[in-house]
PDB file of C-alpha atoms in Angstrom:
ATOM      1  CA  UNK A 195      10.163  -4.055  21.581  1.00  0.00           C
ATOM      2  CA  UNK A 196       8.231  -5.562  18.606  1.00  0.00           C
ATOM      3  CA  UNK A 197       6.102  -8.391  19.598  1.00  0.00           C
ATOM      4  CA  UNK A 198       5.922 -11.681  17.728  1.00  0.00           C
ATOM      5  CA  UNK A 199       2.583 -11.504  16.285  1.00  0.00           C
ATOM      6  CA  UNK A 200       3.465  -7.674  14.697  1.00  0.00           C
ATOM      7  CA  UNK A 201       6.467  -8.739  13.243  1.00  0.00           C
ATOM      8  CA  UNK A 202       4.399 -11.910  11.789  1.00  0.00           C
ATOM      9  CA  UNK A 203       1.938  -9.860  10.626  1.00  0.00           C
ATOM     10  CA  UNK A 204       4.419  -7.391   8.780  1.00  0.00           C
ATOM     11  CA  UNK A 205       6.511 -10.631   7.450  1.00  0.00           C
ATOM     12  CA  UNK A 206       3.141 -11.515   5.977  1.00  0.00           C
ATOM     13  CA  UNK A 207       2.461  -8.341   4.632  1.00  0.00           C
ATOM     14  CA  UNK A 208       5.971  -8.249   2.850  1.00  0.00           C
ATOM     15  CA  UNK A 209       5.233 -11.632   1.570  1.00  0.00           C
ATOM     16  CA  UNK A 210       2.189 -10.738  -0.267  1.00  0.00           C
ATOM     17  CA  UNK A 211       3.648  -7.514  -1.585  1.00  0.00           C
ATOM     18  CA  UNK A 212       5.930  -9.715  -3.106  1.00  0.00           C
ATOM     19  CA  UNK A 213       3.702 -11.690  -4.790  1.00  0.00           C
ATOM     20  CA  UNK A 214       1.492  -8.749  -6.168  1.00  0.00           C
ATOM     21  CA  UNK A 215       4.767  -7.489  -7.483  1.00  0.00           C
ATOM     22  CA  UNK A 216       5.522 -10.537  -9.082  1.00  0.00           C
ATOM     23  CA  UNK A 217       1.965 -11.753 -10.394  1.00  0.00           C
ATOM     24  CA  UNK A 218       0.107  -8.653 -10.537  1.00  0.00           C
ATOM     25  CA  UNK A 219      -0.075  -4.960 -11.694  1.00  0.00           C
ATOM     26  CA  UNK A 220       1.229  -2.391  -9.220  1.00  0.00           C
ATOM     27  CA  UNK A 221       2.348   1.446  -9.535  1.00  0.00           C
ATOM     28  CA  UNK A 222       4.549   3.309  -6.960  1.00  0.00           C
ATOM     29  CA  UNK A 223       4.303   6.663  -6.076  1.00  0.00           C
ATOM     30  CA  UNK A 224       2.625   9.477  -5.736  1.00  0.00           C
ATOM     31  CA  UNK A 225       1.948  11.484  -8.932  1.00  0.00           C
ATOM     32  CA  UNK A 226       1.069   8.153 -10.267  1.00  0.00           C
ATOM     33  CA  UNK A 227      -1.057   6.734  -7.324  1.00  0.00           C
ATOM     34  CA  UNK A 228      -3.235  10.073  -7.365  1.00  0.00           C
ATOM     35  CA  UNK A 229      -3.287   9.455 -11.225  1.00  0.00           C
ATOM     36  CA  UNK A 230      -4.923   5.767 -10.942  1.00  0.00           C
ATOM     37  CA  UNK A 231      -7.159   7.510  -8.217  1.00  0.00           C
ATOM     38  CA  UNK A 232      -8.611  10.124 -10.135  1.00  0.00           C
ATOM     39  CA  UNK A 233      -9.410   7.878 -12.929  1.00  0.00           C
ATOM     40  CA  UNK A 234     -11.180   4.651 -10.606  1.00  0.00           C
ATOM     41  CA  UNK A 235      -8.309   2.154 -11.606  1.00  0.00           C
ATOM     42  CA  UNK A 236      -7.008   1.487  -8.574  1.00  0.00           C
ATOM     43  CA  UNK A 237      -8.517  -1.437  -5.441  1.00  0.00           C
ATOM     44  CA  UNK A 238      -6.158  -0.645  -2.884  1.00  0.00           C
ATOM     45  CA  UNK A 239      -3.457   2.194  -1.570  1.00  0.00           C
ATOM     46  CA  UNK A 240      -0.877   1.500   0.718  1.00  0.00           C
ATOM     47  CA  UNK A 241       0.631   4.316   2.383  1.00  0.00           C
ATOM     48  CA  UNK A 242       4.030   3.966   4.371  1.00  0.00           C
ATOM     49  CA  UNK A 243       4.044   5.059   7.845  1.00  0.00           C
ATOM     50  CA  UNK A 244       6.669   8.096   7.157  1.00  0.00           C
ATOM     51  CA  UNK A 245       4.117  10.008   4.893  1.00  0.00           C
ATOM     52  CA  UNK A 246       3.495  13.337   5.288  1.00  0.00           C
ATOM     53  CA  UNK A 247       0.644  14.107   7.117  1.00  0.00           C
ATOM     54  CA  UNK A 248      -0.425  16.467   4.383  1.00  0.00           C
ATOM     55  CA  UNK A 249      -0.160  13.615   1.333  1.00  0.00           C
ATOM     56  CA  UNK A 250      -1.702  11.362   3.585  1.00  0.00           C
ATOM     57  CA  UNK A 251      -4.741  12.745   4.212  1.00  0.00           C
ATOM     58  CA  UNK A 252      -5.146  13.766   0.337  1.00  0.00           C
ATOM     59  CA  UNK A 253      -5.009  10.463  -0.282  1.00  0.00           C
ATOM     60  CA  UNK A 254      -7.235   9.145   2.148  1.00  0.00           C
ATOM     61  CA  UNK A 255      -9.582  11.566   1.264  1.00  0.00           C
ATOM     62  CA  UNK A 256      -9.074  10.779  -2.845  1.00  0.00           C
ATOM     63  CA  UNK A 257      -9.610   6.650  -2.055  1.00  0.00           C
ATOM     64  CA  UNK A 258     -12.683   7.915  -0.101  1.00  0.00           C
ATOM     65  CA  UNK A 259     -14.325   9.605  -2.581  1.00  0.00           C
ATOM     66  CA  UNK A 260     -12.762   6.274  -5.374  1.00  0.00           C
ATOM     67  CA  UNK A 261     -14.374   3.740  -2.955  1.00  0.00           C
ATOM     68  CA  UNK A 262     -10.469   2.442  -2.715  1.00  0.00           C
ATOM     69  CA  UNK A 263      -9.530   0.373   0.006  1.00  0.00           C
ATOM     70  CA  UNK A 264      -6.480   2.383   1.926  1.00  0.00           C
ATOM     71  CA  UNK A 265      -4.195   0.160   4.409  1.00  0.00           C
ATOM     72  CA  UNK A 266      -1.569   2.007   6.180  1.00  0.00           C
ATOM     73  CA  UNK A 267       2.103  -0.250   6.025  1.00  0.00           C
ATOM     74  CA  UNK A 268       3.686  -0.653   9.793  1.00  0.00           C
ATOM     75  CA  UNK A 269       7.285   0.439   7.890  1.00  0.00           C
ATOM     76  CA  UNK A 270       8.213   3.621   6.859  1.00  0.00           C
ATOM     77  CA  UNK A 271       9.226   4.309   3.084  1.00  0.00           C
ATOM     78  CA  UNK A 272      12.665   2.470   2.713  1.00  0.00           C
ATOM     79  CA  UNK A 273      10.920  -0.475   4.197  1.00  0.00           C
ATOM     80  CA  UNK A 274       7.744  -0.611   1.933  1.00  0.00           C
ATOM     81  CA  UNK A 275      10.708  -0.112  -1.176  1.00  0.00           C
ATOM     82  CA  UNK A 276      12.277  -3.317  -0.528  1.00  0.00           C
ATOM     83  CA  UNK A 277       9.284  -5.110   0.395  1.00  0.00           C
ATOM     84  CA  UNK A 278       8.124  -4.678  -3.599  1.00  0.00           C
ATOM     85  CA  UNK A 279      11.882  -5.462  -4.600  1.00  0.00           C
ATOM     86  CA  UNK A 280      13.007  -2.024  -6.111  1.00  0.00           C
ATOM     87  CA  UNK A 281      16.099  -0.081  -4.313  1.00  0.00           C
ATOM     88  CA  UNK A 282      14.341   2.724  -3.796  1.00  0.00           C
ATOM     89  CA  UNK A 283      12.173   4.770  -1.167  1.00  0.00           C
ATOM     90  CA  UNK A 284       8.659   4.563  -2.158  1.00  0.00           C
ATOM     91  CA  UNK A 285       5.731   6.078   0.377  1.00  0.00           C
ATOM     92  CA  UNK A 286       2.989   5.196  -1.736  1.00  0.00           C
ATOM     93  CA  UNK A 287       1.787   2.301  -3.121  1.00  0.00           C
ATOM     94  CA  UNK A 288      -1.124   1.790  -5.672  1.00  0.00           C
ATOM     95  CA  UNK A 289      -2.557  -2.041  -6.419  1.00  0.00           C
ATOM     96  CA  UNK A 290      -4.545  -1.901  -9.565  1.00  0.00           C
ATOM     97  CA  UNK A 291      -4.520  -6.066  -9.962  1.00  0.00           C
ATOM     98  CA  UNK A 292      -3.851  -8.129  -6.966  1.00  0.00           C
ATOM     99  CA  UNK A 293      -2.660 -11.296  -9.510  1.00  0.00           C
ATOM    100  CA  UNK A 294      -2.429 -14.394  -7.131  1.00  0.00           C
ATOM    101  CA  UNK A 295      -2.259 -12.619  -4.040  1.00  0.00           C
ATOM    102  CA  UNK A 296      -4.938 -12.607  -1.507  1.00  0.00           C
ATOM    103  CA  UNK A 297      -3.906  -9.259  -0.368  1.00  0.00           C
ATOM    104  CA  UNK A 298      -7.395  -7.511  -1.300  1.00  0.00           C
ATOM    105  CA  UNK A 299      -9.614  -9.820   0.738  1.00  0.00           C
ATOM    106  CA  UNK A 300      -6.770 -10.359   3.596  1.00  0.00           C
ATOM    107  CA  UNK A 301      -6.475  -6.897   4.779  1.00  0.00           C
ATOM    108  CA  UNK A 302      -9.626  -5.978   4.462  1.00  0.00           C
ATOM    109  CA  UNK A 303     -10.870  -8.460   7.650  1.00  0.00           C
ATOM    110  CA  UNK A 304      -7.974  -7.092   9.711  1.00  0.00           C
ATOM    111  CA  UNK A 305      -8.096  -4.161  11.540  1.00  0.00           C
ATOM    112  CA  UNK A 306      -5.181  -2.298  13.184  1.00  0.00           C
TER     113      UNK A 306
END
């Protein structure tokens, strides 16, 4: 049973992916997250909660060394896909400008 304020929370969440979508500069994937990683362009990762264990902890381990935020999404791949808008499964999700979001300063005074 999913309690009022987690599903507020994760409405939220969705809401502002939107917007970053819309208004900002995101990239999804992996190849292409590790990409923006390696080369410092990235602020924040999202990782869905489906990830391989494997992938997740090379990317945990890449934002470490990037000084990138890394929030990990309460929904699993399909979830995280529809939140940006696309029809497609995406586990990984890169934020490179947060546009008129507040996503970057938002997540980081919440803790899970």
């Amino acid at each position: 049973m999913v309690s009022k304020k987690q599903k507020k929370s994760a409405d939220n969440m969705n809401s502002r992916l939107k917007l970053v979508m819309k208004s900002g500069k995101a990239i999804l994937g992996y190849k292409a997250s590790m990409k923006a990683l390696r080369r410092s362009k990235s602020k924040m990762i999202l990782i869905a909660s489906n990830c391989p264990h494997l992938r997740k902890s090379e990317i945990e381990y890449l934002a470490m060394l990037a000084k990138t935020q890394v929030h990990h999404y309460a929904g699993d791949n399909t979830a995280m896909g529809t939140a940006c808008g696309q029809f497609f499964n995406c586990s990984v999700l890169t934020i490179i400008d947060a546009g008129d979001s507040d996503i970057l300063t938002s997540i980081t005074g919440t803790k899970e």
